[in-house]
Coordinates of C-alpha atoms and ligand atoms in Angstrom, one line a residue:
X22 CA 123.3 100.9 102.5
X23 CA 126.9 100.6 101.8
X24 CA 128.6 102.4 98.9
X25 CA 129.8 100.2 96.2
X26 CA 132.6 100.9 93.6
X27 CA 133.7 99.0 91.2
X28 CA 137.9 98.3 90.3
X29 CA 140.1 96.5 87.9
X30 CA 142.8 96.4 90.6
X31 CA 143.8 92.7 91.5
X32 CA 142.5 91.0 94.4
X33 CA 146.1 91.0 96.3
X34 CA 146.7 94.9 96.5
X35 CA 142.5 95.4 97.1
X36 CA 143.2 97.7 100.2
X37 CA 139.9 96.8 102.4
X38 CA 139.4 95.4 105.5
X39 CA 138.1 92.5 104.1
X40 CA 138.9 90.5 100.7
X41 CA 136.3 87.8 99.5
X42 CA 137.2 85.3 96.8
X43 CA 134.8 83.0 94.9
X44 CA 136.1 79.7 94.4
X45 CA 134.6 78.0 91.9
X46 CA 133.9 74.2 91.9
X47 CA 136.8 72.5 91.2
X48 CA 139.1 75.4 90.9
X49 CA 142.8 75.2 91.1
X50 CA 143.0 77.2 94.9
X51 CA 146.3 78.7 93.8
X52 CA 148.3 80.4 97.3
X53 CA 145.2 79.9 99.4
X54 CA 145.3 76.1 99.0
X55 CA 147.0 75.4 102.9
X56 CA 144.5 77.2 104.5
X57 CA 141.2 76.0 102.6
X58 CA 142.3 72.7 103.0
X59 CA 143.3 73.2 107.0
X60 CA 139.9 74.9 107.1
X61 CA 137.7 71.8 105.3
X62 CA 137.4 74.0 102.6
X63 CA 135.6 71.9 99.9
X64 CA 134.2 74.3 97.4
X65 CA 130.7 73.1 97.7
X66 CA 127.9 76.0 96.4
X67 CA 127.6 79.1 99.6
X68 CA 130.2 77.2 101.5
X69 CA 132.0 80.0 103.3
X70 CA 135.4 80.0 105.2
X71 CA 137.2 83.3 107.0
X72 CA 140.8 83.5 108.2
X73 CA 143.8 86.1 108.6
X74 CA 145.3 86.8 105.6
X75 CA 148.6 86.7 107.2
X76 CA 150.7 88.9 104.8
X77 CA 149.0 87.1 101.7
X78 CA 147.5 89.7 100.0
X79 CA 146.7 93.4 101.5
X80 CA 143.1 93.2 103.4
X81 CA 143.7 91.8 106.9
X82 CA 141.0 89.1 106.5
X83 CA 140.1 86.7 103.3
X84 CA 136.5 85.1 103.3
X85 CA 136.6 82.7 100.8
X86 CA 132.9 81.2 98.9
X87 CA 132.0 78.2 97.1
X88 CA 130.6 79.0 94.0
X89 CA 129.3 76.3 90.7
X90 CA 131.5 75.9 87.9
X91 CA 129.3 78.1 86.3
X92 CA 127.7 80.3 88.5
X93 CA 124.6 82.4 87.2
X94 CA 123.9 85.7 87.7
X95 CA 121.9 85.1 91.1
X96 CA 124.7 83.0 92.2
X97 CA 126.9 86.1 92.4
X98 CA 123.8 87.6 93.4
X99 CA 123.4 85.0 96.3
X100 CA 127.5 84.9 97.2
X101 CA 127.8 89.0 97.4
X102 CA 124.7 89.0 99.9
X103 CA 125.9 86.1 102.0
X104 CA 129.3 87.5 102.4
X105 CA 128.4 91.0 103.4
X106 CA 125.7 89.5 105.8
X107 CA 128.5 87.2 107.6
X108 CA 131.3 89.5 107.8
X109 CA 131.8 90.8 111.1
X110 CA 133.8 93.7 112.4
X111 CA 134.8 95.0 109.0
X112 CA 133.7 98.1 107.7
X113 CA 135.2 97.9 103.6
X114 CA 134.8 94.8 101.7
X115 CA 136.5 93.7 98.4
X116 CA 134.5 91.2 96.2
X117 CA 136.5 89.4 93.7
X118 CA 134.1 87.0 92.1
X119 CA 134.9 87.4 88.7
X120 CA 131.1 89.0 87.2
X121 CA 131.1 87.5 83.4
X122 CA 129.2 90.4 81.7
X123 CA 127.5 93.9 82.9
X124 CA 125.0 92.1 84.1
X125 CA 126.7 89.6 86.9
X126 CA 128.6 92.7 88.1
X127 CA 124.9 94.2 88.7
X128 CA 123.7 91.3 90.2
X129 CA 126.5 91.4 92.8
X130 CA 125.7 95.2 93.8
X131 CA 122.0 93.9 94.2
X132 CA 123.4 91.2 96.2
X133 CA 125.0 93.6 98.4
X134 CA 122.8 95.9 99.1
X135 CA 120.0 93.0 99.5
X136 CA 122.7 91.0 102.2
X137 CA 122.9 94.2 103.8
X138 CA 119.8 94.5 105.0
X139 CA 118.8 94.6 108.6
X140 CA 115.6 95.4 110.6
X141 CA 116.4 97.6 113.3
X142 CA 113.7 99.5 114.5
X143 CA 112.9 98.0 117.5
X144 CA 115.9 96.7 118.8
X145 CA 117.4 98.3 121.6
X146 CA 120.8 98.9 121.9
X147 CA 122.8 95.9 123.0
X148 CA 124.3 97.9 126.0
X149 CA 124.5 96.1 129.2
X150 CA 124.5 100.1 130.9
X151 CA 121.4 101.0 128.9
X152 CA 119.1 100.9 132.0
X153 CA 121.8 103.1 133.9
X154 CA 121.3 106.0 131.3
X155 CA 124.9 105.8 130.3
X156 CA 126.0 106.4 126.6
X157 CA 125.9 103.5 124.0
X158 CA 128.4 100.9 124.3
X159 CA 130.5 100.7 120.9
X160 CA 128.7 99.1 118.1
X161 CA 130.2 96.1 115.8
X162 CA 131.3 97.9 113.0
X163 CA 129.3 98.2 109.7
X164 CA 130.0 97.7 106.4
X165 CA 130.4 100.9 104.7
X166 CA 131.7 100.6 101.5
X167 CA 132.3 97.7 99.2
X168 CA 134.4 97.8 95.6
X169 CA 133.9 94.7 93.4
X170 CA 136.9 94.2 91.3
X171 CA 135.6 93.5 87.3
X172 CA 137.2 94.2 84.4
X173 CA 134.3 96.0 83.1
X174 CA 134.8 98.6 85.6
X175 CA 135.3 101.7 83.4
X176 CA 132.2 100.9 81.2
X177 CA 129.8 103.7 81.6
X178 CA 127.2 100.7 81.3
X179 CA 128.6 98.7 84.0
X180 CA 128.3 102.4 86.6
X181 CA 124.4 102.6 85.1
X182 CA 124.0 98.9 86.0
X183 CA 125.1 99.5 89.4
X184 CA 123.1 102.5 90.1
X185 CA 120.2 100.6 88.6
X186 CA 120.7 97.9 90.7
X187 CA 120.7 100.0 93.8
X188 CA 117.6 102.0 93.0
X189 CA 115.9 98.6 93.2
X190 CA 117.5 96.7 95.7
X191 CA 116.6 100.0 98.2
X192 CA 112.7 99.5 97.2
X193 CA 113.1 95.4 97.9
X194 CA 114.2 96.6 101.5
X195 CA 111.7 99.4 101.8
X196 CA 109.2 96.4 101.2
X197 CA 110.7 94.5 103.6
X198 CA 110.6 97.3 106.3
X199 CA 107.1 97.6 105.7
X200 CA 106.1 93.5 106.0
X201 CA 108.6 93.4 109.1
X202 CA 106.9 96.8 111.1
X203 CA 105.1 95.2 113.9
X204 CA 101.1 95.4 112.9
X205 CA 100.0 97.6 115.7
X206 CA 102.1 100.4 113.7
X207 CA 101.2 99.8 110.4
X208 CA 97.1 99.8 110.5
X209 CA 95.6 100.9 106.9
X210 CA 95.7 104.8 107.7
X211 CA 99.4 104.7 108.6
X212 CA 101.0 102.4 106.0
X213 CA 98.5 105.0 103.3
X214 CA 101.1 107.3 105.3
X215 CA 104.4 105.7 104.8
X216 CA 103.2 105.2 101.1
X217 CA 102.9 108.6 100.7
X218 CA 106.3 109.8 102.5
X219 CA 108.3 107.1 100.2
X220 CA 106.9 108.3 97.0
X221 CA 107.4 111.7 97.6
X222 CA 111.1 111.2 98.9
X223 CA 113.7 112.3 96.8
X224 CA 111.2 115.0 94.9
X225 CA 109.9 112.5 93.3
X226 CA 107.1 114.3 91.3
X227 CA 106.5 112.3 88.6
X228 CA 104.5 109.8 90.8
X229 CA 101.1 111.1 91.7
X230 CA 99.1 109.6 94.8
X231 CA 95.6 109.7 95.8
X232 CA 94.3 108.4 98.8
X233 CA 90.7 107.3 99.5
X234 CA 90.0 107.2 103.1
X235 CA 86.3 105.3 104.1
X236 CA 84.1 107.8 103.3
X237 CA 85.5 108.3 99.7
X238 CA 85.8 103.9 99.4
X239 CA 82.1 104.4 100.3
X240 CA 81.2 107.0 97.5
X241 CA 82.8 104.7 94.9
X242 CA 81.1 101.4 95.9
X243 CA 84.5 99.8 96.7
X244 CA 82.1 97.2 98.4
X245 CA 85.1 94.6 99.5
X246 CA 87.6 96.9 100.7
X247 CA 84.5 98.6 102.8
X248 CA 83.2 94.6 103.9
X249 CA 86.9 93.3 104.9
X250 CA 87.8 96.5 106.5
X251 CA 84.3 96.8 108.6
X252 CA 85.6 94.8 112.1
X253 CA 88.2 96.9 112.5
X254 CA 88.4 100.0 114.4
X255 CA 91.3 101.4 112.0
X256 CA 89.3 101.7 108.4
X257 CA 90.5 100.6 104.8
X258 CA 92.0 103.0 102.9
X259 CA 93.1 102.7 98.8
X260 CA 96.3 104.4 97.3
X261 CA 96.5 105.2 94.1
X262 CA 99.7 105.5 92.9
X263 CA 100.2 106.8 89.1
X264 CA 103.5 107.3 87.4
X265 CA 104.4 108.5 83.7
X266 CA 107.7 110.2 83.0
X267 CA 107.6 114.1 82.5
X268 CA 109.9 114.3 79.6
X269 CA 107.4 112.2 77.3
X270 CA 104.3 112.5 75.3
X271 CA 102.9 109.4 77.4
X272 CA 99.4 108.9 74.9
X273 CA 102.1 106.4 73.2
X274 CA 103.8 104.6 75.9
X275 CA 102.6 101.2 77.4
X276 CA 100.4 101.3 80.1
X277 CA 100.7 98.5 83.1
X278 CA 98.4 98.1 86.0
X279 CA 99.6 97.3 89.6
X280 CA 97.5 95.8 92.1
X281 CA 98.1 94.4 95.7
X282 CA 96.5 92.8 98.4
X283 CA 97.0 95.1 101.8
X284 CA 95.5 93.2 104.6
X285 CA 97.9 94.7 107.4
X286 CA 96.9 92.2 109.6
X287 CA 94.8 89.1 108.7
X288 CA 93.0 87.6 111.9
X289 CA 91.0 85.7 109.8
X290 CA 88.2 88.4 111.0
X291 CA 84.8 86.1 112.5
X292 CA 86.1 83.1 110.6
X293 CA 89.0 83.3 112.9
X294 CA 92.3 81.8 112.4
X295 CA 93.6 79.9 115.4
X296 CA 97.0 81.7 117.3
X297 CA 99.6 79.9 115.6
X298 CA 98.7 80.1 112.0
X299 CA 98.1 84.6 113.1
X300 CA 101.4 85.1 114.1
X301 CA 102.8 85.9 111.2
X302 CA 99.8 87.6 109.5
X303 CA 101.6 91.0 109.3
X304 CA 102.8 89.8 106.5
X305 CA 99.7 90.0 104.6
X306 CA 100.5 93.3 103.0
X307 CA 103.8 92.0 101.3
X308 CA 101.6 92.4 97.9
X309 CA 100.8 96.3 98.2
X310 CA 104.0 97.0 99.5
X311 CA 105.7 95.1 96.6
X312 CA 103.7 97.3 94.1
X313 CA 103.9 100.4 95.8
X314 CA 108.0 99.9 95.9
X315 CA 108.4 98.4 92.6
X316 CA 106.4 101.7 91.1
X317 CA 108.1 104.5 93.0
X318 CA 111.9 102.2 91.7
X319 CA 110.0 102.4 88.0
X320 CA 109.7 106.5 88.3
X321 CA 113.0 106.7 89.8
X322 CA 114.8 104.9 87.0
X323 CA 112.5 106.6 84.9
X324 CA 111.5 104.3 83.1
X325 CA 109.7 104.6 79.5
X326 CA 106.4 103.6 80.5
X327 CA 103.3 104.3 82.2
X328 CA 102.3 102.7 85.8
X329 CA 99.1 102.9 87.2
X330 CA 99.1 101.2 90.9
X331 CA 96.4 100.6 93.6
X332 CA 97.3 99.1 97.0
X333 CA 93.7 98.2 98.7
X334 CA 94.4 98.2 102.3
X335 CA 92.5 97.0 105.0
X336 CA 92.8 95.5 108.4
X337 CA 90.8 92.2 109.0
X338 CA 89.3 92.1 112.3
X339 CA 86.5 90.0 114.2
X340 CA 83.9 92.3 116.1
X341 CA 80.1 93.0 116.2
X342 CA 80.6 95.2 113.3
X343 CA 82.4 93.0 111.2
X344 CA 81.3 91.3 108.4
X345 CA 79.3 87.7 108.7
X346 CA 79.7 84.6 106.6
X347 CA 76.8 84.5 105.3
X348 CA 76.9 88.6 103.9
X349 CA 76.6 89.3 100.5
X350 CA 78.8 92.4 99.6
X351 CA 78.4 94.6 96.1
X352 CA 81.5 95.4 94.9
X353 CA 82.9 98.2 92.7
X354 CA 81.1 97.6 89.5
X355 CA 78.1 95.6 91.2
X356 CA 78.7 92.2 91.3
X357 CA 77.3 90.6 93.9
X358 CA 79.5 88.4 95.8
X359 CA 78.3 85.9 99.1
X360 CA 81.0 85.3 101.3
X361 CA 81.4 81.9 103.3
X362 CA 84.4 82.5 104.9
X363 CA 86.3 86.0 106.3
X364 CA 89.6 84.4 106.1
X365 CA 89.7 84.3 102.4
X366 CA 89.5 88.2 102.4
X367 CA 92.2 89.1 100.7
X368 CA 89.7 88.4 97.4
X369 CA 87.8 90.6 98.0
X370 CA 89.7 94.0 98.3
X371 CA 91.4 92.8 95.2
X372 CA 88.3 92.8 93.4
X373 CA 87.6 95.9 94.0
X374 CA 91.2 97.0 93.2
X375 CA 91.1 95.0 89.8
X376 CA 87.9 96.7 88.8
X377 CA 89.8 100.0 89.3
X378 CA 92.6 98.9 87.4
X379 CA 90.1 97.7 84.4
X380 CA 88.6 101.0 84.4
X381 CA 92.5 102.8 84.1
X382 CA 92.3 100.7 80.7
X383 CA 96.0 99.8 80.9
X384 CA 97.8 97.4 78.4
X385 CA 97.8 94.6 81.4
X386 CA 97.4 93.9 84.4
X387 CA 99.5 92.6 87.4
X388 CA 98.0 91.9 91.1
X389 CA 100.6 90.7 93.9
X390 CA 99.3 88.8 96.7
X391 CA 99.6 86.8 100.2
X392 CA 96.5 84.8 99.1
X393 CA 96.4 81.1 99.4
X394 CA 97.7 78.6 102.2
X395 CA 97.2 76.1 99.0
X396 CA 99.7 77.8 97.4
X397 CA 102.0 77.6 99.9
X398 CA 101.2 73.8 100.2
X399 CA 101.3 73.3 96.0
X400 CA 104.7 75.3 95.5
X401 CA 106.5 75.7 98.7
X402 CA 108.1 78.6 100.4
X403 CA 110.3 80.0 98.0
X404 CA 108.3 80.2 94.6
X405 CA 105.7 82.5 94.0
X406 CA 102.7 80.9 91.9
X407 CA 101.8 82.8 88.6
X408 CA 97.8 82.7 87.6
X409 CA 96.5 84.0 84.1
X410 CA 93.8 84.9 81.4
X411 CA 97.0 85.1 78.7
X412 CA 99.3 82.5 78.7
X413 CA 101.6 84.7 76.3
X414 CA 101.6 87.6 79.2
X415 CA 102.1 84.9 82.1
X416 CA 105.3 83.1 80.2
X417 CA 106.4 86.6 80.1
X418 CA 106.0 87.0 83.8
X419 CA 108.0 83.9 84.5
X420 CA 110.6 84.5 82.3
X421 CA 111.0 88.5 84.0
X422 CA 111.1 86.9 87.0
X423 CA 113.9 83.9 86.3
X424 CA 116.0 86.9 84.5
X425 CA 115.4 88.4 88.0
X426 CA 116.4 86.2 90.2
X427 CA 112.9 85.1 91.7
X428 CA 111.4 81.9 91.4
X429 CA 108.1 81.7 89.9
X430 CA 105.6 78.7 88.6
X431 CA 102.5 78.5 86.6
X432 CA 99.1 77.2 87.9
X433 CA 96.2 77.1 86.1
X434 CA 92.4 78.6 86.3
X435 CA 90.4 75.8 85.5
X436 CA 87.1 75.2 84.2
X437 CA 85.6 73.7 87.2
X438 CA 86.8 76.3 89.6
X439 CA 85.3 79.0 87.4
X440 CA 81.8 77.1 87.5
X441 CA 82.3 76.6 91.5
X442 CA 82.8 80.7 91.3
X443 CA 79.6 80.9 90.0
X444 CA 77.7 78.9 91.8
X445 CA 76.3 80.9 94.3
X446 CA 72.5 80.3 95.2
X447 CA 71.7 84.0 96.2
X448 CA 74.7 86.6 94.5
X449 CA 76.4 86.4 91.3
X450 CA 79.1 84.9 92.9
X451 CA 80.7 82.9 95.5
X452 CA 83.5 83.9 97.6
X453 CA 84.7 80.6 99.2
X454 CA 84.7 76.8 98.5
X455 CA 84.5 75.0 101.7
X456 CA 86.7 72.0 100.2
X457 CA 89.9 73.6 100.4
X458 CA 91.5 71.1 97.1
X459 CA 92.9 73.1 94.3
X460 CA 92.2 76.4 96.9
X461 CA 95.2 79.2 95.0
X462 CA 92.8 78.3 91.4
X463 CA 89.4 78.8 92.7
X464 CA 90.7 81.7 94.6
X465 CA 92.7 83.0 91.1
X466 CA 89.3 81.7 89.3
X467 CA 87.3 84.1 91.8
X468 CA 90.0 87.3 90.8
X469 CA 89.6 86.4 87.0
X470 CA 85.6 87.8 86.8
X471 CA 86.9 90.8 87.9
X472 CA 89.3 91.7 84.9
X473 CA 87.3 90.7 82.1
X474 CA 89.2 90.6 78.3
X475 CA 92.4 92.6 79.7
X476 CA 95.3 90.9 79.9
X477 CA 96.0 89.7 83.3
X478 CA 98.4 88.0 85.8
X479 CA 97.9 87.1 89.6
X480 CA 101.0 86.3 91.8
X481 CA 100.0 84.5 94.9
X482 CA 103.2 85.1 97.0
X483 CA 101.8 83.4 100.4
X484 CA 104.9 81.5 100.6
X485 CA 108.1 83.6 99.4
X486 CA 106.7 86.6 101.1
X487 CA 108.3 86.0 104.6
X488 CA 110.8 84.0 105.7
X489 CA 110.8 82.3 109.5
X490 CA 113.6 80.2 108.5
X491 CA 117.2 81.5 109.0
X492 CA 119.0 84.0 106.4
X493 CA 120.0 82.5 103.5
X494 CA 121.7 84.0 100.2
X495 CA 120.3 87.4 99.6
X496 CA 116.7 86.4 102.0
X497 CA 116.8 88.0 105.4
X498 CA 114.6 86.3 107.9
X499 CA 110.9 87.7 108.0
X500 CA 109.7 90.2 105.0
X501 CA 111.9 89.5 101.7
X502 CA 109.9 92.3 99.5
X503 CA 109.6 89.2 96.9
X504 CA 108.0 90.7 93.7
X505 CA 109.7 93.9 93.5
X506 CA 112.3 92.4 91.4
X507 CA 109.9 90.9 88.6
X508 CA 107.8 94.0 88.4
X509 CA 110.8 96.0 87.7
X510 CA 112.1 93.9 85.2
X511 CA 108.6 93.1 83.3
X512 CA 108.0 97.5 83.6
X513 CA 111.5 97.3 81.7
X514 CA 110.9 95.0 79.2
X515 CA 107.3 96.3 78.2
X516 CA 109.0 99.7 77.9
X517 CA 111.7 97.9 75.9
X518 CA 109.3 97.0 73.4
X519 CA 107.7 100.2 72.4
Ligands
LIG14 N1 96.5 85.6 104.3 C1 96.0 84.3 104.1 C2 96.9 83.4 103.2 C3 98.2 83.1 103.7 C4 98.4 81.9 104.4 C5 99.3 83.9 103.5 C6 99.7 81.5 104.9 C7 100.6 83.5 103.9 C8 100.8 82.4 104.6 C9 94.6 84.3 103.5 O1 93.9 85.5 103.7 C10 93.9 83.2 104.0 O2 93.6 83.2 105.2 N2 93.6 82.2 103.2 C11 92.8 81.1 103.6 C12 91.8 80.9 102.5 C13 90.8 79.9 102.9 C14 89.9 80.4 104.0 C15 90.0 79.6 101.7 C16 93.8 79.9 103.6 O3 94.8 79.9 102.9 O4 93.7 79.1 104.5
LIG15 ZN1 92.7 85.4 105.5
LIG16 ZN1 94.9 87.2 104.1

């Protein structure tokens, strides 16, 4: 990640390789007028133009962005990332974008550190003498440091923002690491692993981890982790993640619940999914990862509060071991559940995980998961759908999330679906409904018996998760670590309130 800096110097003497100027709509272009114009420059929103400064101001190169009249804080947000992503051969970047308040100027560190982003890990180098055994052809060069210009520069708020926003912008990209790793290397035992190594990086004692490997999910009945996990040859495991800051007495400080949805690969299991809709089912672990990243971020800003997380992983897997439709499971605090269908798994080790969470008796409840195609279908690709038991504690959701830059929409858990939940004619409950209307409620309706009175929100990320559409703004293609964002803004608000 590139270091960032903030400056009150003007734009013209910025001495980086690079300088990049927001335009707003219909602003007067000043000097660079001749050249935006020669270039079609119209101003339109993410419209970006680069030429040679030619003597114009000090950085060799100006990349100039379209921004609203009134852009918002994930505008800048949006602009930062797109212009670091774009930039080629530059390795120190000056933003001058004009950041309103604290806030925008944190929004455009995000930005860069969230455009910055790149999956690596299993490219080879792009070095035509590779097979020769030579050494490594040179490399474009990488951005290394950026310094936005703002006036608010020497605030000591305005250096906290920054830092703040780095803290969680690196756990949005751990998240996406961890979606993007092909599934082969990630199976339940190794992403239980990489869990473990991120939240003890950086001596980060204040998180505490447990992790149940089968024989222990056995002992404690976790009945749908065990059931999902059975057809594969790699078992479940749950992590248990639990965070309360040292320098408190934490009896008084809120308490939230974390719970995600782990599948590290999602075949379908026997109710197999055909090859094109299972290509991109590594991605069915964006939920864990999302609350495994937004807790360690929580503990590293240190946050006033007390987090409590469980990621239930499992890889779902057809074989003569697996799990039938047909099977009725008993899951952790004995509900009997019949499944029809080993595609909708991802249910079922969040039941188990909920029941947990219940039991931590935490003020509420949040579960993150890839769970529904029907969401996908009701809300689209980019907005996560937000499921409740307390409309007060889902508006807050929704409004963490706008102040966060994530889109997020409320469905609701209706009557009917919780009747279809329970109509099962041999368990307590059913796991599927074979018409597939209204699928992300009677799926949320199915998570709902599982949390009882505590207050409680599901978000059904099965669209925002992963993107197989080109970059755009701050979204990389493939794993975008949506929800880590949220979570650390509603863990900052509920420890705002105490
Ligand atoms: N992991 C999928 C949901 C999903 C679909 C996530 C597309 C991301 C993109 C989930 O386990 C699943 O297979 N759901 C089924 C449920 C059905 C069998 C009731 C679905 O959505 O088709
Ligand atoms: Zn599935
Ligand atoms: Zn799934």
């Amino acid at each position: 990640m590139p270091t960032v800096k903030l400056s009150t110097a003007k734009s013209a003497t910025a001495s980086a390789d690079a300088l990049v100027i927001g335009i707003r709509h219909d602003e007067d272009k000043g000097d660079l007028a001749p050249s935006l114009d020669l270039l079609g420059f119209t101003g339109e929103k993410s419209q970006m133009v680069v030429f040679p400064s030619n003597g114009l101001v000090k950085a060799k190169v100006i990349a100039a962005i379209g921004l609203p009249a009134e852009p918002s804080a994930e505008d800048l947000r949006r602009a930062a990332a797109q212009a670091v992503r774009s930039l080629k051969n530059v390795s120190s970047v000056t933003l001058d974008l004009h950041p309103a308040s604290v806030d925008e100027v944190a929004a455009i560190a995000e930005g860069v550190h969230l455009g910055s982003y790149a999956f690596t890990a299993f490219k080879s180098a792009k070095d035509s003498s590779r097979k020769a055994g030579r050494k490594k052809a040179a490399e474009p060069a990488e951005i290394t440091e950026v310094t936005i210009l703002t006036a608010f520069a020497r605030q000591t708020s305005a250096a906290t923002a920054v830092d703040r926003a780095q803290t969680v912008a690196e756990a949005v990209n751990v998240a996406r690491d961890w979606v993007n790793m092909p599934p082969g290397d990630l199976r339940p035992a190794a992403f239980a692993a990489a869990i473990s190594d991120f939240a003890g990086e950086g001596g980060s004692t204040d998180v505490k981890i447990q992790v149940w490997d089968e024989k222990r999910l056995e002992k404690e009945d976790c009945g749908g982790i065990l059931g999902v996990g059975r057809g594969s040859d790699s078992p479940p495991r749950l992590v248990r993640l639990s965070y309360s800051p040292a320098a408190s007495a934490s009896k008084d400080l809120p308490h939230l619940a974390l719970v995600g949805k782990g599948i590290t690969f999602d075949s379908g299991g026997l109710s197999i999914k055909p090859g094109a809709s299972m290509q991109t089912m590594k991605l069915d672990m964006a939920g864990a990862a999302a609350v495994v990243a937004a807790t360690v971020a929580i503990a590293r800003l240190g946050l006033p509060i007390r987090i409590t997380a469980f990621a239930c992983l499992a890889e779902n897997m057809p074989s003569g071991g697996a799990t039938r439709p047909g099977d009725v499971l008993r899951m952790r605090g004995g509900a009997t559940v019949e499944v029809h269908n080993t595609d909708a798994e991802g249910r079922l080790v969040l039941a188990d995980g909920l029941t947990l969470a219940v039991e931590a008796n935490p003020d509420h409840v949040v579960d993150v998961a890839t769970l529904t195609g029907a969401c996908v279908v009701a809300l689209g690709n980019n907005t996560t759908g937000v499921l409740t038991n307390d409309e007060e504690f889902g508006e807050a959701v929704i409004d963490a999330a706008h102040s966060s830059g994530e889109s997020m929409w409320p469905l609701p858990i209706t009557e009917e679906m919780q009747d279809l939940v329970r109509s099962s004619s041999i368990a307590d409950l059913r796991q599927h409904n074979p018409k597939p209307a209204g699928g992300a409620l009677f799926a949320a309706a199915f998570l709902r018996e599982f949390v009882g009175e505590l207050s409680w929100a599901h978000l059904d990320i099965a669209g925002p998760s992963f993107n197989e559409g080109s970059a755009h703004g701050h979204t990389p293609v493939g794993g975008t670590g949506v929800g880590v964002r949220t979570l650390v803004q509603i863990a900052s608000r509920l420890a705002d309130t105490r």
